[in-house]
C-alpha cells in the first residue's frame, strides 16, 4: 500500500520499522553498533552517515508522516534547521525569515549567518506581501513557521509556496508546533519541512532530536552537508523516538482537544488579558488555519493581567509544570522572555509582540477540569499574596 493512502495511526504504528527476522518480535530490534563491515556489503554503514538500520527505518516513517520522498533524523531541532539552511545557502545569498520565529532560529540567523557571508532580513508581518517586500535579487530561500512560537500566528502555506515558486525561491518551514498530525506543508507546495522531534514526535519529554523532510533531490544535498557537520543521533535514541511516534496520533488528538477547551476557559477568565490560539473564532487567522490544518494543535499562549505576577503564578501551580520545553504528555508552561526567546533583545521581542506577561502553554493529556482548577487556584493564591503584601 502507498503510505499516503494509509490512516495516520497506521503510519505511526507500522511504517518504517526494522523487521526482527531472527526472533519475530513485535518491535524493532536496536542496532547499536558504531562499526560495520565494509567488504561484500551493499551499504557501508556508519552512524555519522545517517544509514544505520534504525536511522534508515525511522527516516522512512518520518517521510511517510510528512508526505515527503525522504527524511533524516538529527541530534536536535537546531541541528536539523542549521544543516538544512546551510545546505541551500552560501556566501552572497540572502534569506527571508518570518518575523514571528522560534528564538533559537532567530539567534542562529543574527549570530551566525553573516560569518558565512549570508545576508538575511525579517518580515514585518507574516502575510505573503510581507515576504514579497523583503525580496532581493540574491534571495534564495524563504523560511516560515506556522503556527508560530509563541504567539500562534498563522502563515498562508499555499500563498507563500506559490509566490516563492514564481520567483524560483526555495521554501522551508518549522512545522514543530503543528506536528505532521495537524499539518503537512508539502501538500501545500512548501519545499522542505523541519521539526524539533524533541516535541510532539518524542512526546514524553525524554528525547532530543530533529527532522528534515523533503524531495529525494533536496535530501541528497542535505545528506552531503549533514555528514560533514556530524549532527546524527544515537541508535538507542532513534529507537526510542520510533517507539514514541507510534502513539503520536493518539496523543496529539487528545492535546488538540484539551487546548481547545483550555482556550475557551481562558477567554472567559477575568484575570487573562488575551489568548492566542488559532482554534478560537476571533483569532485573526482562524479561517486560514482551518483551511490548512487538520487540528488546531495543543499549543496556546496567554497574557496575565497586571494583578497577577507571572513568576509567582508559576510557583503556585501544583499540577502544571513550569518547564523549558513543550509537547510532552504532561502540561507545561513557560515564560518566553526568559526561555525560548531569551536570546532576543527586549526591543526585538516587543516588535514581535512578546510581552513580559506572556505565558506559553503546552497542553498535555490530563483531565481538563484538573488543569483549569490548577490555574484557578494559582491565580487566587497569587492575588491573595499581593493583597497581603
Short mmCIF file of C-alpha atoms in Angstrom, two decimals:
data_model
loop_
_atom_site.label_atom_id
_atom_site.label_comp_id
_atom_site.label_asym_id
_atom_site.label_seq_id
_atom_site.Cartn_x
_atom_site.Cartn_y
_atom_site.Cartn_z
CA UNK A 1 0.00 0.00 0.00
CA UNK A 2 1.02 3.59 -0.59
CA UNK A 3 1.82 5.12 2.84
CA UNK A 4 -0.20 8.22 1.93
CA UNK A 5 -3.28 6.02 1.48
CA UNK A 6 -2.98 4.55 4.97
CA UNK A 7 -4.56 6.09 8.04
CA UNK A 8 -2.34 8.29 10.19
CA UNK A 9 -2.31 5.92 13.17
CA UNK A 10 -1.43 3.04 10.86
CA UNK A 11 1.53 5.00 9.51
CA UNK A 12 2.62 5.93 13.04
CA UNK A 13 2.43 2.30 14.15
CA UNK A 14 3.70 0.30 11.18
CA UNK A 15 5.61 2.40 8.66
CA UNK A 16 9.40 2.48 8.84
CA UNK A 17 10.16 -0.22 11.37
CA UNK A 18 13.09 -2.66 11.42
CA UNK A 19 11.87 -6.23 10.95
CA UNK A 20 13.07 -8.69 13.58
CA UNK A 21 13.94 -11.53 11.20
CA UNK A 22 15.69 -13.56 13.89
CA UNK A 23 13.09 -13.74 16.67
CA UNK A 24 9.97 -12.24 15.00
CA UNK A 25 9.49 -9.69 17.79
CA UNK A 26 6.71 -7.10 17.55
CA UNK A 27 9.05 -4.15 17.96
CA UNK A 28 12.14 -3.09 16.03
CA UNK A 29 15.45 -4.52 17.26
CA UNK A 30 18.12 -1.95 18.16
CA UNK A 31 21.36 -1.97 16.20
CA UNK A 32 23.78 -0.07 18.43
CA UNK A 33 26.99 -0.87 16.59
CA UNK A 34 29.21 2.02 15.56
CA UNK A 35 31.32 -0.25 13.36
CA UNK A 36 30.03 -2.26 10.40
CA UNK A 37 31.62 -4.43 7.71
CA UNK A 38 32.86 -2.69 4.59
CA UNK A 39 33.61 -5.65 2.32
CA UNK A 40 30.97 -7.59 0.40
CA UNK A 41 28.16 -5.29 1.57
CA UNK A 42 25.69 -3.15 -0.37
CA UNK A 43 25.90 -0.23 2.08
CA UNK A 44 28.89 0.92 4.09
CA UNK A 45 27.18 1.84 7.36
CA UNK A 46 28.34 4.34 9.97
CA UNK A 47 26.24 6.37 12.46
CA UNK A 48 27.51 9.72 11.18
CA UNK A 49 26.41 8.72 7.69
CA UNK A 50 22.78 8.52 8.90
CA UNK A 51 22.48 4.99 7.45
CA UNK A 52 22.41 2.55 10.36
CA UNK A 53 19.39 0.19 10.21
CA UNK A 54 17.45 2.15 12.83
CA UNK A 55 18.27 5.53 11.27
CA UNK A 56 17.18 4.40 7.82
CA UNK A 57 13.95 2.84 9.07
CA UNK A 58 12.94 5.88 11.10
CA UNK A 59 13.61 8.13 8.12
CA UNK A 60 11.02 6.17 6.14
CA UNK A 61 8.40 6.63 8.87
CA UNK A 62 9.09 10.37 9.08
CA UNK A 63 8.91 10.76 5.30
CA UNK A 64 5.57 8.95 5.24
CA UNK A 65 4.22 11.17 8.02
CA UNK A 66 5.19 14.37 6.19
CA UNK A 67 4.24 13.14 2.68
CA UNK A 68 7.88 13.58 1.67
CA UNK A 69 10.10 11.41 -0.51
CA UNK A 70 12.85 11.19 2.09
CA UNK A 71 13.59 12.31 5.65
CA UNK A 72 16.55 12.34 8.01
CA UNK A 73 16.76 12.36 11.79
CA UNK A 74 19.21 14.68 13.60
CA UNK A 75 20.53 15.16 17.12
CA UNK A 76 18.28 18.19 17.77
CA UNK A 77 15.85 20.52 16.06
CA UNK A 78 18.52 23.18 15.67
CA UNK A 79 20.93 20.62 14.16
CA UNK A 80 18.24 19.87 11.58
CA UNK A 81 17.42 23.52 10.88
CA UNK A 82 21.03 24.75 10.69
CA UNK A 83 22.08 21.85 8.44
CA UNK A 84 19.15 22.44 6.09
CA UNK A 85 19.76 26.19 5.89
CA UNK A 86 23.49 25.87 5.28
CA UNK A 87 22.87 23.24 2.61
CA UNK A 88 20.97 25.66 0.40
CA UNK A 89 22.61 28.97 1.33
CA UNK A 90 26.14 30.10 0.53
CA UNK A 91 28.20 33.26 0.60
CA UNK A 92 26.43 36.02 -1.30
CA UNK A 93 22.93 34.61 -0.79
CA UNK A 94 20.04 36.23 1.07
CA UNK A 95 17.31 34.55 3.12
CA UNK A 96 13.99 35.98 4.31
CA UNK A 97 12.81 34.89 7.75
CA UNK A 98 9.31 35.24 9.06
CA UNK A 99 9.01 37.85 11.81
CA UNK A 100 7.42 35.53 14.39
CA UNK A 101 10.09 32.91 14.85
CA UNK A 102 11.47 30.47 17.41
CA UNK A 103 14.19 32.19 19.44
CA UNK A 104 16.84 29.58 18.63
CA UNK A 105 16.35 30.05 14.89
CA UNK A 106 16.41 33.82 15.34
CA UNK A 107 19.68 33.54 17.25
CA UNK A 108 21.18 31.34 14.52
CA UNK A 109 20.32 33.98 11.94
CA UNK A 110 21.64 37.02 13.80
CA UNK A 111 24.79 35.47 15.27
CA UNK A 112 25.99 33.02 12.62
CA UNK A 113 24.82 33.65 9.06
CA UNK A 114 26.89 36.76 8.39
CA UNK A 115 30.00 34.77 9.36
CA UNK A 116 29.33 32.70 6.24
CA UNK A 117 28.66 35.72 4.05
CA UNK A 118 24.90 35.09 4.06
CA UNK A 119 22.63 38.10 4.46
CA UNK A 120 19.14 37.93 5.95
CA UNK A 121 16.10 40.01 6.72
CA UNK A 122 12.98 39.57 8.83
CA UNK A 123 9.50 40.36 7.65
CA UNK A 124 7.38 42.93 9.49
CA UNK A 125 4.44 40.52 9.40
CA UNK A 126 3.51 37.07 8.14
CA UNK A 127 1.33 37.81 5.12
CA UNK A 128 2.53 36.93 1.61
CA UNK A 129 3.09 40.61 0.81
CA UNK A 130 5.37 40.91 3.85
CA UNK A 131 7.70 38.32 2.29
CA UNK A 132 7.48 39.99 -1.10
CA UNK A 133 8.64 43.29 0.37
CA UNK A 134 11.82 41.70 1.73
CA UNK A 135 12.93 40.05 -1.53
CA UNK A 136 16.26 40.95 -3.05
CA UNK A 137 17.92 39.92 -6.29
CA UNK A 138 20.00 37.37 -4.35
CA UNK A 139 17.18 35.93 -2.21
CA UNK A 140 17.45 32.15 -2.36
CA UNK A 141 15.20 30.98 0.47
CA UNK A 142 12.11 31.91 2.48
CA UNK A 143 11.81 30.45 5.98
CA UNK A 144 8.47 30.33 7.78
CA UNK A 145 6.96 28.95 10.98
CA UNK A 146 3.24 28.28 11.41
CA UNK A 147 1.72 28.19 13.94
CA UNK A 148 4.48 30.39 15.27
CA UNK A 149 6.23 30.21 18.61
CA UNK A 150 4.94 31.68 20.92
CA UNK A 151 2.13 33.83 19.52
CA UNK A 152 0.45 31.19 17.33
CA UNK A 153 0.28 33.38 14.23
CA UNK A 154 -0.71 31.57 11.02
CA UNK A 155 1.11 31.90 7.70
CA UNK A 156 -0.56 31.06 4.39
CA UNK A 157 1.31 27.92 3.27
CA UNK A 158 -0.02 27.78 -0.28
CA UNK A 159 0.27 31.54 -0.71
CA UNK A 160 3.94 31.65 0.31
CA UNK A 161 4.76 28.48 -1.64
CA UNK A 162 3.15 29.72 -4.86
CA UNK A 163 4.76 33.13 -4.58
CA UNK A 164 8.20 31.63 -3.92
CA UNK A 165 7.91 29.19 -6.82
CA UNK A 166 7.04 32.05 -9.17
CA UNK A 167 10.36 33.65 -8.19
CA UNK A 168 12.42 30.44 -8.20
CA UNK A 169 12.96 30.63 -4.43
CA UNK A 170 13.07 27.66 -2.06
CA UNK A 171 10.71 27.48 0.93
CA UNK A 172 11.42 25.93 4.31
CA UNK A 173 9.16 25.59 7.36
CA UNK A 174 9.45 24.76 11.03
CA UNK A 175 6.41 22.52 11.47
CA UNK A 176 7.07 21.66 15.12
CA UNK A 177 4.05 23.35 16.71
CA UNK A 178 1.59 21.71 14.33
CA UNK A 179 3.23 18.26 14.07
CA UNK A 180 2.53 16.13 10.97
CA UNK A 181 -0.72 15.05 12.63
CA UNK A 182 -2.19 18.53 12.24
CA UNK A 183 -0.40 19.90 9.17
CA UNK A 184 1.51 18.67 6.12
CA UNK A 185 3.15 21.70 4.46
CA UNK A 186 4.48 19.72 1.49
CA UNK A 187 0.88 19.19 0.39
CA UNK A 188 0.61 22.97 0.02
CA UNK A 189 3.82 23.33 -2.00
CA UNK A 190 6.41 24.01 0.71
CA UNK A 191 9.75 22.50 -0.33
CA UNK A 192 11.29 21.44 2.96
CA UNK A 193 9.92 20.64 6.43
CA UNK A 194 11.89 20.77 9.68
CA UNK A 195 10.90 19.64 13.17
CA UNK A 196 12.19 19.63 16.66
CA UNK A 197 11.34 15.96 17.20
CA UNK A 198 12.01 16.66 20.88
CA UNK A 199 8.44 17.94 20.99
CA UNK A 200 5.33 16.13 19.67
CA UNK A 201 7.23 13.37 17.92
CA UNK A 202 9.07 12.40 21.11
CA UNK A 203 6.11 13.37 23.24
CA UNK A 204 7.44 12.13 26.59
CA UNK A 205 9.99 14.85 27.44
CA UNK A 206 12.87 12.36 27.29
CA UNK A 207 14.22 12.67 23.73
CA UNK A 208 16.20 15.40 21.95
CA UNK A 209 16.07 15.10 18.15
CA UNK A 210 15.34 16.92 14.90
CA UNK A 211 13.92 16.12 11.46
CA UNK A 212 14.32 17.34 7.89
CA UNK A 213 11.96 16.03 5.20
CA UNK A 214 11.80 16.91 1.50
CA UNK A 215 12.23 15.56 -2.01
CA UNK A 216 14.86 12.94 -2.78
CA UNK A 217 16.89 15.52 -4.70
CA UNK A 218 16.87 18.01 -1.83
CA UNK A 219 17.62 15.38 0.79
CA UNK A 220 20.64 14.11 -1.13
CA UNK A 221 22.08 17.60 -0.83
CA UNK A 222 21.17 17.81 2.87
CA UNK A 223 22.92 14.46 3.38
CA UNK A 224 26.18 15.74 1.93
CA UNK A 225 26.17 18.65 4.39
CA UNK A 226 24.97 16.54 7.31
CA UNK A 227 27.81 14.01 7.15
CA UNK A 228 30.27 16.91 7.42
CA UNK A 229 28.52 18.58 10.36
CA UNK A 230 28.04 15.31 12.26
CA UNK A 231 24.65 16.01 13.83
CA UNK A 232 23.50 12.39 13.90
CA UNK A 233 21.52 10.70 16.68
CA UNK A 234 22.44 7.61 18.70
CA UNK A 235 20.57 4.50 17.66
CA UNK A 236 19.18 3.95 21.12
CA UNK A 237 17.51 7.37 20.96
CA UNK A 238 16.42 6.67 17.37
CA UNK A 239 14.72 3.51 18.65
CA UNK A 240 13.05 5.44 21.49
CA UNK A 241 11.76 8.00 19.00
CA UNK A 242 10.31 5.29 16.78
CA UNK A 243 8.53 3.88 19.82
CA UNK A 244 7.13 7.30 20.71
CA UNK A 245 5.92 8.02 17.19
CA UNK A 246 3.62 5.01 17.35
CA UNK A 247 1.30 6.88 19.70
CA UNK A 248 1.74 10.40 18.29
CA UNK A 249 -1.63 10.43 16.53
CA UNK A 250 -3.46 9.45 19.71
CA UNK A 251 -1.52 11.87 21.90
CA UNK A 252 -1.87 14.88 19.61
CA UNK A 253 -5.59 14.29 19.15
CA UNK A 254 -6.09 14.48 22.91
CA UNK A 255 -3.81 17.50 23.19
CA UNK A 256 -5.77 19.26 20.45
CA UNK A 257 -9.00 18.68 22.35
CA UNK A 258 -7.53 19.90 25.64
CA UNK A 259 -6.12 23.05 24.02
CA UNK A 260 -9.48 23.94 22.51
CA UNK A 261 -11.21 23.53 25.89
CA UNK A 262 -8.47 25.44 27.71
CA UNK A 263 -8.59 28.33 25.23
CA UNK A 264 -12.35 28.63 25.72
CA UNK A 265 -11.87 28.64 29.50
CA UNK A 266 -9.10 31.24 29.44
CA UNK A 267 -11.12 33.61 27.25
CA UNK A 268 -13.75 33.76 30.00
CA UNK A 269 -11.22 34.16 32.83
CA UNK A 270 -11.17 37.83 34.01
CA UNK A 271 -7.50 37.55 35.03
CA UNK A 272 -6.43 36.68 31.49
CA UNK A 273 -5.94 39.64 29.14
CA UNK A 274 -5.52 37.92 25.79
CA UNK A 275 -5.49 34.35 24.48
CA UNK A 276 -3.52 33.35 21.38
CA UNK A 277 -4.99 30.19 19.84
CA UNK A 278 -5.89 29.65 16.15
CA UNK A 279 -8.86 27.47 17.12
CA UNK A 280 -10.69 30.49 18.56
CA UNK A 281 -13.10 32.00 16.06
CA UNK A 282 -11.91 35.52 16.87
CA UNK A 283 -8.27 34.64 16.13
CA UNK A 284 -7.37 36.85 13.13
CA UNK A 285 -6.14 33.82 11.15
CA UNK A 286 -8.77 31.31 12.29
CA UNK A 287 -10.23 30.64 8.84
CA UNK A 288 -6.77 30.30 7.28
CA UNK A 289 -5.74 27.85 10.00
CA UNK A 290 -8.94 25.89 9.44
CA UNK A 291 -8.17 25.64 5.72
CA UNK A 292 -4.65 24.24 6.10
CA UNK A 293 -4.66 22.42 9.45
CA UNK A 294 -6.41 19.17 10.38
CA UNK A 295 -6.41 20.22 14.03
CA UNK A 296 -5.51 23.49 15.74
CA UNK A 297 -2.76 21.99 17.88
CA UNK A 298 -2.00 21.59 21.54
CA UNK A 299 -0.17 24.91 21.99
CA UNK A 300 -1.54 28.27 23.05
CA UNK A 301 -0.32 31.36 24.86
CA UNK A 302 -1.99 33.93 27.04
CA UNK A 303 -1.21 37.17 28.84
CA UNK A 304 -1.87 37.57 32.55
CA UNK A 305 -3.42 40.77 33.90
CA UNK A 306 -1.26 43.25 35.80
CA UNK A 307 -2.75 41.91 39.03
CA UNK A 308 -1.07 38.51 38.57
CA UNK A 309 2.72 38.30 38.73
CA UNK A 310 3.98 35.77 36.17
CA UNK A 311 6.82 34.40 38.28
CA UNK A 312 4.58 33.92 41.32
CA UNK A 313 1.92 32.32 39.11
CA UNK A 314 4.41 29.67 38.00
CA UNK A 315 5.44 28.99 41.60
CA UNK A 316 1.87 28.43 42.76
CA UNK A 317 0.97 25.84 40.12
CA UNK A 318 0.64 22.38 41.63
CA UNK A 319 -0.11 20.18 38.59
CA UNK A 320 1.02 22.11 35.52
CA UNK A 321 4.81 22.13 35.32
CA UNK A 322 6.84 25.29 34.61
CA UNK A 323 9.26 23.79 32.10
CA UNK A 324 11.63 24.83 29.32
CA UNK A 325 10.30 22.57 26.58
CA UNK A 326 6.84 21.59 25.30
CA UNK A 327 4.55 18.99 23.74
CA UNK A 328 5.00 16.23 26.29
CA UNK A 329 2.21 14.14 27.76
CA UNK A 330 2.23 16.44 30.76
CA UNK A 331 1.00 20.04 30.59
CA UNK A 332 3.73 22.65 30.89
CA UNK A 333 4.01 26.43 30.94
CA UNK A 334 6.93 28.71 30.26
CA UNK A 335 7.84 32.37 30.05
CA UNK A 336 9.12 33.06 26.51
CA UNK A 337 11.04 36.14 27.66
CA UNK A 338 13.18 34.01 29.99
CA UNK A 339 13.33 30.74 27.98
CA UNK A 340 12.63 30.24 24.27
CA UNK A 341 13.13 33.91 23.32
CA UNK A 342 15.60 34.98 25.99
CA UNK A 343 18.35 35.43 23.39
CA UNK A 344 16.30 38.09 21.61
CA UNK A 345 16.70 41.69 22.74
CA UNK A 346 13.77 43.29 24.62
CA UNK A 347 13.28 45.59 21.64
CA UNK A 348 13.02 42.70 19.19
CA UNK A 349 10.63 40.84 21.48
CA UNK A 350 8.48 43.93 21.69
CA UNK A 351 8.42 44.17 17.89
CA UNK A 352 7.07 40.63 17.75
CA UNK A 353 4.51 41.34 20.47
CA UNK A 354 6.11 39.06 23.07
CA UNK A 355 5.27 40.71 26.38
CA UNK A 356 6.75 40.01 29.81
CA UNK A 357 3.31 38.83 30.95
CA UNK A 358 3.05 36.23 28.17
CA UNK A 359 2.70 32.58 29.21
CA UNK A 360 3.25 29.80 26.68
CA UNK A 361 1.04 26.83 27.48
CA UNK A 362 1.63 23.30 26.17
CA UNK A 363 -1.42 21.14 26.83
CA UNK A 364 -0.90 17.55 27.86
CA UNK A 365 -3.40 14.72 28.15
CA UNK A 366 -4.63 15.29 31.71
CA UNK A 367 -8.29 15.80 32.52
CA UNK A 368 -9.18 19.37 31.55
CA UNK A 369 -11.03 20.01 34.83
CA UNK A 370 -7.83 19.33 36.76
CA UNK A 371 -5.89 21.75 34.57
CA UNK A 372 -8.39 24.61 34.80
CA UNK A 373 -8.64 24.02 38.55
CA UNK A 374 -4.87 24.34 38.89
CA UNK A 375 -4.88 27.65 37.04
CA UNK A 376 -7.72 28.99 39.18
CA UNK A 377 -6.05 28.12 42.48
CA UNK A 378 -2.70 29.53 41.34
CA UNK A 379 -4.20 32.87 40.31
CA UNK A 380 -6.22 33.04 43.52
CA UNK A 381 -3.11 32.38 45.61
CA UNK A 382 -1.02 34.99 43.80
CA UNK A 383 -3.70 37.67 44.14
CA UNK A 384 -4.08 36.83 47.83
CA UNK A 385 -0.32 37.18 48.35
CA UNK A 386 -0.31 40.57 46.64
CA UNK A 387 -3.21 41.83 48.74
CA UNK A 388 -1.40 40.92 51.96
CA UNK A 389 1.99 42.18 50.79
#
